[in-house]
XYZ file of C-alpha atoms in Angstrom:
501
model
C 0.000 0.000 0.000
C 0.858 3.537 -0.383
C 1.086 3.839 3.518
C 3.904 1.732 4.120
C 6.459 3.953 1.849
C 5.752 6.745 4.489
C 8.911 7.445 6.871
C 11.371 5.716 4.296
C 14.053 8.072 3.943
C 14.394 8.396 0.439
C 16.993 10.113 -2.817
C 14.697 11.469 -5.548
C 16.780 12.764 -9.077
C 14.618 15.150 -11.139
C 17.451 15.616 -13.624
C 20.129 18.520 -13.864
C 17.885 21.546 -14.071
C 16.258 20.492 -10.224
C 18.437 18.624 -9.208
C 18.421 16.086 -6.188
C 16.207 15.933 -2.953
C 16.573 14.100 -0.219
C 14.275 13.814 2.757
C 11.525 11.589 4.847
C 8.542 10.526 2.995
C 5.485 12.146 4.133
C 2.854 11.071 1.636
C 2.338 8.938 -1.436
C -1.195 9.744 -3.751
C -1.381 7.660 -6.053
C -4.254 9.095 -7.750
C -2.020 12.481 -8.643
C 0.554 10.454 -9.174
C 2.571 12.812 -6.504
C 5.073 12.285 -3.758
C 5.869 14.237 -0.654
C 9.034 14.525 1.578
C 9.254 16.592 4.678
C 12.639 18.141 5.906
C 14.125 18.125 2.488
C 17.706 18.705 1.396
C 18.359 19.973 -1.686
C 21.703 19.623 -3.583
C 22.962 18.689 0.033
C 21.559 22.252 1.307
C 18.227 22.065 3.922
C 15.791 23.866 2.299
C 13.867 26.730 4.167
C 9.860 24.492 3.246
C 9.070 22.209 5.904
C 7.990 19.796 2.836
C 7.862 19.270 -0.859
C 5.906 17.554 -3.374
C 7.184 16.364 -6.326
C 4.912 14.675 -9.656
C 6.213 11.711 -11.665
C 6.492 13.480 -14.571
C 9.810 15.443 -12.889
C 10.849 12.458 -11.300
C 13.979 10.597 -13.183
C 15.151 8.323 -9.901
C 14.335 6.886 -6.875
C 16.976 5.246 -4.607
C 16.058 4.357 -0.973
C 18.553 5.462 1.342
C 16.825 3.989 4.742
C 13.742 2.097 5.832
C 11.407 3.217 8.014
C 12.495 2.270 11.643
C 8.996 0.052 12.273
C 11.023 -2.825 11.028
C 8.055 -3.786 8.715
C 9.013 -5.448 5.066
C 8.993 -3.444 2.015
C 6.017 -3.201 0.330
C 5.994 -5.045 -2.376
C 4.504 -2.858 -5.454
C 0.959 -4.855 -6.808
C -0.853 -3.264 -3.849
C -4.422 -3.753 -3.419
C -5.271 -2.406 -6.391
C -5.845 -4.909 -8.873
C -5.488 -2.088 -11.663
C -2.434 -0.002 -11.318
C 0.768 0.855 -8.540
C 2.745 3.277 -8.155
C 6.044 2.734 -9.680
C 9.242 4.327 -8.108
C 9.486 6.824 -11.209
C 5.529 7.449 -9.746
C 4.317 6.096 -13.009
C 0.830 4.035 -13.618
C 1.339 0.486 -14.361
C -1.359 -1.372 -15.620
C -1.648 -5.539 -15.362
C -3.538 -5.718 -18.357
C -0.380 -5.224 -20.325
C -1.385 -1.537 -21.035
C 1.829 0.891 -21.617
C 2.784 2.413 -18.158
C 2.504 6.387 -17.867
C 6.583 6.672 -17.230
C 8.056 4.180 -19.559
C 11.693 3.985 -17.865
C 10.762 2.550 -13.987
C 14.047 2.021 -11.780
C 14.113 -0.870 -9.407
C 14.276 -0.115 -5.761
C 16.680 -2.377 -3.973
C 15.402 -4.234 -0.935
C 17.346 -4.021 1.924
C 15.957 -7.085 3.790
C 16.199 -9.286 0.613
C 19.307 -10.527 -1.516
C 19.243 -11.921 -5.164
C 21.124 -15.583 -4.788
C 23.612 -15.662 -7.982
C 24.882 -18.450 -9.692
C 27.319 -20.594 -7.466
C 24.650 -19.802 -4.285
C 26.762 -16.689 -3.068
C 25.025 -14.205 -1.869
C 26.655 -10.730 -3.263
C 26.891 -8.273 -0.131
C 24.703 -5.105 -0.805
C 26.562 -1.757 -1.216
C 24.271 0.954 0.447
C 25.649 4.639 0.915
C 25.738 6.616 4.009
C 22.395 6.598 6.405
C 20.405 9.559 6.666
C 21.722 10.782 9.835
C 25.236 10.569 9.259
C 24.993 12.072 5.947
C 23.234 14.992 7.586
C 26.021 14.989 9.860
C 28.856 15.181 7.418
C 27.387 17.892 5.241
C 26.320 20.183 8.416
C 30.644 20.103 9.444
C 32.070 20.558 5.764
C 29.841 23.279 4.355
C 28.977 25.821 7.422
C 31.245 27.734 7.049
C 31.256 28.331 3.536
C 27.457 28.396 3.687
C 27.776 31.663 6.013
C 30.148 33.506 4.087
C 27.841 32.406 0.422
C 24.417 32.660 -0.628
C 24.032 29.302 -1.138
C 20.237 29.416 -0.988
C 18.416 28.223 -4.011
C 14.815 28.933 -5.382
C 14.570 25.498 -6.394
C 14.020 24.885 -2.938
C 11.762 27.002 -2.933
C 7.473 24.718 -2.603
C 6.058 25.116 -6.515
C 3.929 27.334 -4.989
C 5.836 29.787 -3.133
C 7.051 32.967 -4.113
C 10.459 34.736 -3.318
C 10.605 36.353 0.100
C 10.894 40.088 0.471
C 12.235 42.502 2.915
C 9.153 44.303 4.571
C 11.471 47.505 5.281
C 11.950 46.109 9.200
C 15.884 47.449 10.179
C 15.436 45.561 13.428
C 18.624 43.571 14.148
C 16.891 40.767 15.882
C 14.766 40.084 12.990
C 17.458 40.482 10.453
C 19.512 37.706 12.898
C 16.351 35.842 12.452
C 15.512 36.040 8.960
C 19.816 34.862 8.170
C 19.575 32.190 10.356
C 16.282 31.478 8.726
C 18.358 31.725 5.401
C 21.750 29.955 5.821
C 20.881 27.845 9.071
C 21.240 24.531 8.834
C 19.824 23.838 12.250
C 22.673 22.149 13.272
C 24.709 24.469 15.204
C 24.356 22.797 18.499
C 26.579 19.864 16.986
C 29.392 22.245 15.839
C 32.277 23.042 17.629
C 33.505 27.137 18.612
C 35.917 28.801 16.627
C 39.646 28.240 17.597
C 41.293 31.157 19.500
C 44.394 31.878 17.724
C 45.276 34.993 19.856
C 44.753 32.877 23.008
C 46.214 29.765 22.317
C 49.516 31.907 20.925
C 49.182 34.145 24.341
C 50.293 30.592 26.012
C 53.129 30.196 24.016
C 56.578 30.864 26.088
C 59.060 31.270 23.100
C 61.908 31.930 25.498
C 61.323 28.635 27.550
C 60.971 26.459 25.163
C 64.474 27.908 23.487
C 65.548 27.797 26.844
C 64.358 24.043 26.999
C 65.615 22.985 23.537
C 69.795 25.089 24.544
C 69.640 22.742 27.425
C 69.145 19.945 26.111
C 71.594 20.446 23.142
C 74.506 20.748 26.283
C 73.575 17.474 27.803
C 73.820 16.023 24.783
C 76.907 16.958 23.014
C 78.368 19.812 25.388
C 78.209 22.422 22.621
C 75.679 25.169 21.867
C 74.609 24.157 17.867
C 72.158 27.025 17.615
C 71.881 30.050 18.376
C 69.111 31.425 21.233
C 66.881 34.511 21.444
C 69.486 36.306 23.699
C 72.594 35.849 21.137
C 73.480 39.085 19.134
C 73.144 38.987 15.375
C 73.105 41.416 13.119
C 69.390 42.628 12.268
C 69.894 43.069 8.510
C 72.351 41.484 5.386
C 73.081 42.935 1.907
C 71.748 40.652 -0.514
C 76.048 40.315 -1.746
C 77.559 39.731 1.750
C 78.324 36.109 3.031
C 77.309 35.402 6.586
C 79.661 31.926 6.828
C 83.024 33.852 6.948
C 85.641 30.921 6.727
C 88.149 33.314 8.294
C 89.076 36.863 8.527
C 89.032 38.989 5.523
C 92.549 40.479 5.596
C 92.105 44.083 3.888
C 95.824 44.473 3.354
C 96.848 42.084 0.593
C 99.159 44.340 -1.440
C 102.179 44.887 0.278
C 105.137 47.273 -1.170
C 109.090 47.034 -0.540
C 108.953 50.499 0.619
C 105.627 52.693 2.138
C 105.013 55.033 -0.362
C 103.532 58.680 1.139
C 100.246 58.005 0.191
C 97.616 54.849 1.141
C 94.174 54.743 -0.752
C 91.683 52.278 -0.200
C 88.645 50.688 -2.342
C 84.956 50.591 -2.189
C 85.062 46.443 -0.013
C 87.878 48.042 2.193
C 91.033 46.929 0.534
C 93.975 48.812 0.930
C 96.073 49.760 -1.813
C 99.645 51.648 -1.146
C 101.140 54.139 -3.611
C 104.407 53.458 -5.121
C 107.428 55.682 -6.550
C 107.649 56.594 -10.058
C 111.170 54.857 -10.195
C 109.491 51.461 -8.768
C 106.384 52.242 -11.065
C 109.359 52.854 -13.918
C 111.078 49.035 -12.863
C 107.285 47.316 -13.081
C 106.830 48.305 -16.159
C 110.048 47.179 -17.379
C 110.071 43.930 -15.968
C 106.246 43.214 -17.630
C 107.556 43.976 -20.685
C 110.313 41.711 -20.522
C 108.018 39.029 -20.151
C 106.049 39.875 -23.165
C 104.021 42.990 -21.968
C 105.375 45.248 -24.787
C 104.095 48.960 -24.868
C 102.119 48.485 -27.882
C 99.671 45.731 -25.521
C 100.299 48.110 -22.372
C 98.647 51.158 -24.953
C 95.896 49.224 -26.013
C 94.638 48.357 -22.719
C 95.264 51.416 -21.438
C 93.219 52.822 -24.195
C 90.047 50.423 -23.554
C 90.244 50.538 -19.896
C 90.032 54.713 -20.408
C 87.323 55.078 -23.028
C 85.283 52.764 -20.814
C 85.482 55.179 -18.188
C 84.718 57.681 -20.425
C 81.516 56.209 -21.680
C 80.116 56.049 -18.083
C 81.158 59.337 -17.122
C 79.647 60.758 -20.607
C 76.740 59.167 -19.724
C 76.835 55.566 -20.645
C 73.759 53.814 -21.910
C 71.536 56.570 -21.423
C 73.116 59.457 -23.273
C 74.727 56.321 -26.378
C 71.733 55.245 -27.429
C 70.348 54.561 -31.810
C 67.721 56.983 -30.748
C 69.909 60.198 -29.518
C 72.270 60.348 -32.234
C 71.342 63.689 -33.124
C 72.892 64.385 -29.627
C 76.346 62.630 -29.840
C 79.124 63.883 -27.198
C 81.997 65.649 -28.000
C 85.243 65.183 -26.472
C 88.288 67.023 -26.561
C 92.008 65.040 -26.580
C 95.119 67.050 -25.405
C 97.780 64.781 -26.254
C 101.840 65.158 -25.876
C 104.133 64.133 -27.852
C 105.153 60.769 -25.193
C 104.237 57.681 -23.894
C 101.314 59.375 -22.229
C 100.365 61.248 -25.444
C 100.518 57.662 -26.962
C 97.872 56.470 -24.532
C 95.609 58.788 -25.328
C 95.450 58.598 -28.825
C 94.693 55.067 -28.065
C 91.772 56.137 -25.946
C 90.311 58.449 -28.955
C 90.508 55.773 -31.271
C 87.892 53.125 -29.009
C 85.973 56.052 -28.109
C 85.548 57.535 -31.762
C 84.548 53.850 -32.797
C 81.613 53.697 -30.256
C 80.083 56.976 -32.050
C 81.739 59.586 -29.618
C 82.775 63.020 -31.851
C 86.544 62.915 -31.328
C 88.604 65.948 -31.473
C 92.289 65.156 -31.093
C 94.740 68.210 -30.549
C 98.591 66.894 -31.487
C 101.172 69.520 -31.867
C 103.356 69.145 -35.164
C 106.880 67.799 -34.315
C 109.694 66.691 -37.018
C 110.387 63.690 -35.352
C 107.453 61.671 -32.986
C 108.039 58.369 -31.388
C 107.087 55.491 -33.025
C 104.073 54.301 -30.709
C 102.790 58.029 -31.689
C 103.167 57.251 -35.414
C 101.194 53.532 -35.521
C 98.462 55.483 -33.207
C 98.228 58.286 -35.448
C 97.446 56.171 -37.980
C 94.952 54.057 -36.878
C 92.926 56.949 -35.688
C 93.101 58.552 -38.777
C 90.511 55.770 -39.739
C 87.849 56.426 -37.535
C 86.725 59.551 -39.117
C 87.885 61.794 -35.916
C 89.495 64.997 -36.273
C 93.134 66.097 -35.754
C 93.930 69.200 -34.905
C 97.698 70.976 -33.914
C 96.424 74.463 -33.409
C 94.634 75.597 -30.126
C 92.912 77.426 -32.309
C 91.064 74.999 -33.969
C 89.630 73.748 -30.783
C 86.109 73.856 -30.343
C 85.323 77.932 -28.358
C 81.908 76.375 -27.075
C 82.432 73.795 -23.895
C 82.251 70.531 -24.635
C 81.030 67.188 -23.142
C 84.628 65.639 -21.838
C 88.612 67.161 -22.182
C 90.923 64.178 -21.667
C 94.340 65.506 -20.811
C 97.222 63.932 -21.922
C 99.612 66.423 -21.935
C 101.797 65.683 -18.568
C 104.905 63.385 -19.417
C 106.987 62.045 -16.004
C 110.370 62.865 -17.136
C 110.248 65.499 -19.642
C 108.825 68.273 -17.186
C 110.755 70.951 -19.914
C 107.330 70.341 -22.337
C 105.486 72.700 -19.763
C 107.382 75.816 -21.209
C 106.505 75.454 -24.542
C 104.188 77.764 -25.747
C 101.903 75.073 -27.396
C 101.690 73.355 -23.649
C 100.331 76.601 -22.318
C 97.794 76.966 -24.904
C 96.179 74.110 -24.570
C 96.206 74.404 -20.701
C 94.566 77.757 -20.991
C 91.822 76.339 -22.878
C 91.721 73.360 -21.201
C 90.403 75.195 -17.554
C 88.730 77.922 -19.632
C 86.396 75.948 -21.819
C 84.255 74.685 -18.341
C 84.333 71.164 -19.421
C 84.799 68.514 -17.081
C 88.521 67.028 -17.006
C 90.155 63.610 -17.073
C 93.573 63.201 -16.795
C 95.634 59.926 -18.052
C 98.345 58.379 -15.885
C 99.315 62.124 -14.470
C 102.402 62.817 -13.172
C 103.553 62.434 -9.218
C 102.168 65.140 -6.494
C 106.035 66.849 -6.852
C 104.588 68.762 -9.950
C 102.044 71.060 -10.054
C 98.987 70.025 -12.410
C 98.588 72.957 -15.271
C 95.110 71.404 -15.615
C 92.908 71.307 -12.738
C 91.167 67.391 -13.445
C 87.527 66.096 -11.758
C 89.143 62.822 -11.890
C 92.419 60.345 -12.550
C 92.976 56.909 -14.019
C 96.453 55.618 -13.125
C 97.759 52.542 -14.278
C 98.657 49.522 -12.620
C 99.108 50.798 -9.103
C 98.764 54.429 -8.051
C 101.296 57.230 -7.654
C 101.139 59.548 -5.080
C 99.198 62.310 -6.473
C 98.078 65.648 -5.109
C 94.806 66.983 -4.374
C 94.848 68.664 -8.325
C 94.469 65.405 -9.605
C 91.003 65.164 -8.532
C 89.171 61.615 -7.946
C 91.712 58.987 -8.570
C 90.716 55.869 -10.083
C 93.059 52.493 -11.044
C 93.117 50.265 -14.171
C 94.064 46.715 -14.522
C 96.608 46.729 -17.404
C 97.535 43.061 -17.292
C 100.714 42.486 -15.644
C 100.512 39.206 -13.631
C 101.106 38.604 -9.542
C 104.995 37.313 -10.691
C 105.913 40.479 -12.313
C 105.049 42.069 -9.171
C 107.192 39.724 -6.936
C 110.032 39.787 -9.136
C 110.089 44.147 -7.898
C 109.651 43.053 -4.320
C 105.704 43.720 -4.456
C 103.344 41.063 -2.455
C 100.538 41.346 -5.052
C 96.739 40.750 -4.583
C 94.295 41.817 -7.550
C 91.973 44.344 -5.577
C 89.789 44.933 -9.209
C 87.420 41.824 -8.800
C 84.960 41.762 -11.293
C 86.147 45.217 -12.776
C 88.934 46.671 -15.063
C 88.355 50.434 -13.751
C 87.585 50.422 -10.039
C 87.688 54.165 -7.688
C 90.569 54.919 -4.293
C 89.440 56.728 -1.714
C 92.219 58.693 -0.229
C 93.250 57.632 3.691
């Protein structure tokens, strides 16, 4: 009879656009062909209707989930009437062999009855979760995402009943009621509190428990392995520095046969001592016994000081395709020396990376040969050469290099062609650098921003501005074999500044 479905707790599928109730079966007509549940569930959400109904046309399964708890048998479906039963998909069957209302009926399983298959074993029934516990699981996982969502659906909503609507009240006890109404599950006397974080971390005693753990490290091996909350560290790193020091960092690694008058130091610390000119004089000789000849010694030179030319005209954001129409101009007061030499060398590299070269050489009968193979390779860069102050530029320009300071032939500063170009030199406001200038006994005719010197420094005066060193290639041996203790302080660099002790 239709009676004894009532209080089977029951899984009704009325296809992806309603979805799937669950709940306790509260009536069965079967002449509307209609079923009703009370306390449903919808997609695993109570809904806010005490009870639904639901028509077998909507209906596309049945599955019992649990038996009513009277412990009676399960109806069997020919009930009483001799005409028609209620199918699970609520359909009309009739036993006269007529075509049923819902042509696709699913068969409900019986719980209290097992299909024998061949062999005689008896296959052990696979039934899901009972109602309660199911309630049980889905009232823990989804509170709290059901009280921070919306989750309510109008297809839980009776067939009948309309949307509710706010009636204006701002009470807060009736809003309380109307959420709770809304995202309630009616379970919250089975859920636990929220977890005090700020409590349970007030009971937290960082100190003992390092206290604990430094203790326990000594009884066990004597030695403290970590450090504690007490120890001193420093609060901050630079992203470069090492924090495992093997062993101290010894800042004085270059060590000369005699102090000159003058220490500088670099940017990490290192100290680097001036030498002599006549030591500086014996270096040089002995690296170019070995294979260092002057041409290689003017070449590097040459790269090492256009490269600090570049950055101090502005590197990569003054030499760029799109400021061409803006290209620097640099003026090059060269001697007729070694020194002279060295800048010509520096015009060359700088003319070939776009730089507007203007070279001022005074005309001699006789140059040195160095001069001569310079010359010429600058003359095919397209810079100009000049041997007439007056044919320097009369508007400042971007960079003066100075070359015009020998170390030995201090008469050149008479000449008349010397003083010229010194004149212009600190009258055309341009900022100067000065190549491998001469020791602090002479007095700099050009005032210079800044100094490269070569190899290791010379003690020069405060005229020679910002001094700066250049790796020119002569290895740690050539250094011991002049009674220097040699450590490269350049690092990753060819050009690197001294700081003055």
């Amino acid at each position: 009879m239709a009676s004894d479905w009532i209080g089977c707790l029951v899984s009704i599928h009325c296809g992806p656009t309603l979805g799937v109730y669950q709940g306790e079966v509260s009536s069965v007509d079967q002449t509307s062909q209609t079923i009703s549940l009370r306390h449903p569930f919808h997609n695993g959400v109570k809904c806010t209707v005490p009870e639904v109904t639901f028509s077998a046309m909507d209906i596309k399964d049945l599955k019992i989930l649990e038996f009513r708890k009277s412990g009676a048998e399960i109806p069997k479906q020919n009930g009483p009437d001799s005409n028609s039963t209620l199918t699970p998909h609520g359909g009309r069957k009739d036993k006269g062999g007529g075509a049923p209302v819902n042509s696709a009926p699913v068969t409900v399983p019986n719980k209290t009855e097992s299909k024998t298959q061949e062999g005689g074993v008896s296959p052990v029934p696979h039934y899901s979760k009972s109602y309660g516990e199911r309630h049980m699981d889905m009232s823990v996982q989804s509170k709290g995402f059901r009280r921070r969502h919306n989750s309510w659906s109008s297809s839980c909503r009776g067939p009948n009943q309309a949307t509710p609507k706010k009636n204006g009240l701002k009470n807060g006890g009736h809003m309380k009621n109307k959420d709770d109404e809304c995202f309630g599950d009616g379970m919250d006397d089975v859920l636990d509190e929220d977890f005090d974080f700020e409590g349970n971390l007030a009971l937290f005693d960082k100190a003992a428990v390092f206290s604990q753990i430094d203790s326990s490290e000594r009884r066990g091996n004597g030695a403290r392995s970590r450090g504690t909350p007490g120890e001193q560290t420093p609060s901050r790193y630079r992203h470069d520095e090492n924090i495992l020091e093997a062993k101290p960092v010894v800042y004085r690694q270059i060590t000369v046969p005699q102090n000159g008058t003058k220490e500088y130091s670099t940017d990490s610390g290192l100290v680097v001592p001036s030498i002599s000119f006549e030591l500086h004089k014996r270096l040089l000789a002995a690296a170019e016994s070995h294979g260092l000849s002057l041409e290689r010694r003017l070449e590097m030179t040459g790269v090492c000081a256009s490269q600090m030319a570049l950055t101090l005209l502005g590197g990569p954001n003054r030499l760029t395709p799109k400021n061409v129409h803006q290209r620097p101009t640099v003026a090059l007061l060269c001697g007729p020396h070694v020194q002279g030499a060295q800048g010509i060398s520096c015009g060359r590299h700088l003319a070939n990376h776009e730089v507007e070269v203007i070279l001022f050489l005074p005309n001699f009968v006789k140059m040195l040969e160095a001069i001569t193979s310079e010359l010429a390779l600058f003359g095919k860069t397209g810079g100009k050469l000049v041997s007439n102050v007056k044919d320097l530029p009369e508007t400042p320009v971007d960079l003066v290099i100075n070359c015009l300071d020998s170390h030995e032939n201090g008469f050149l500063r008479e000449q008349p062609w010397y003083k010229a170009a010194a004149d212009w030199a600190n009258q055309n406001r341009a900022p100067v650098l000065s190549i491998d200038p001469p020791v602090s006994g002479q007095a700099h005719a050009v005032e210079a921003k800044w100094s490269l010197s070569l190899g290791l420094p010379l003690p020069l005066s405060e005229g020679a501005g910002r001094v700066y060193l250049c790796d020119i290639g002569i290895p740690r041996q050539v250094f011991q074999e002049v009674g220097i203790k040699y450590h490269s302080p350049f690092g990753c660099k060819f050009v690197i500044p001294l700081h003055s002790e």
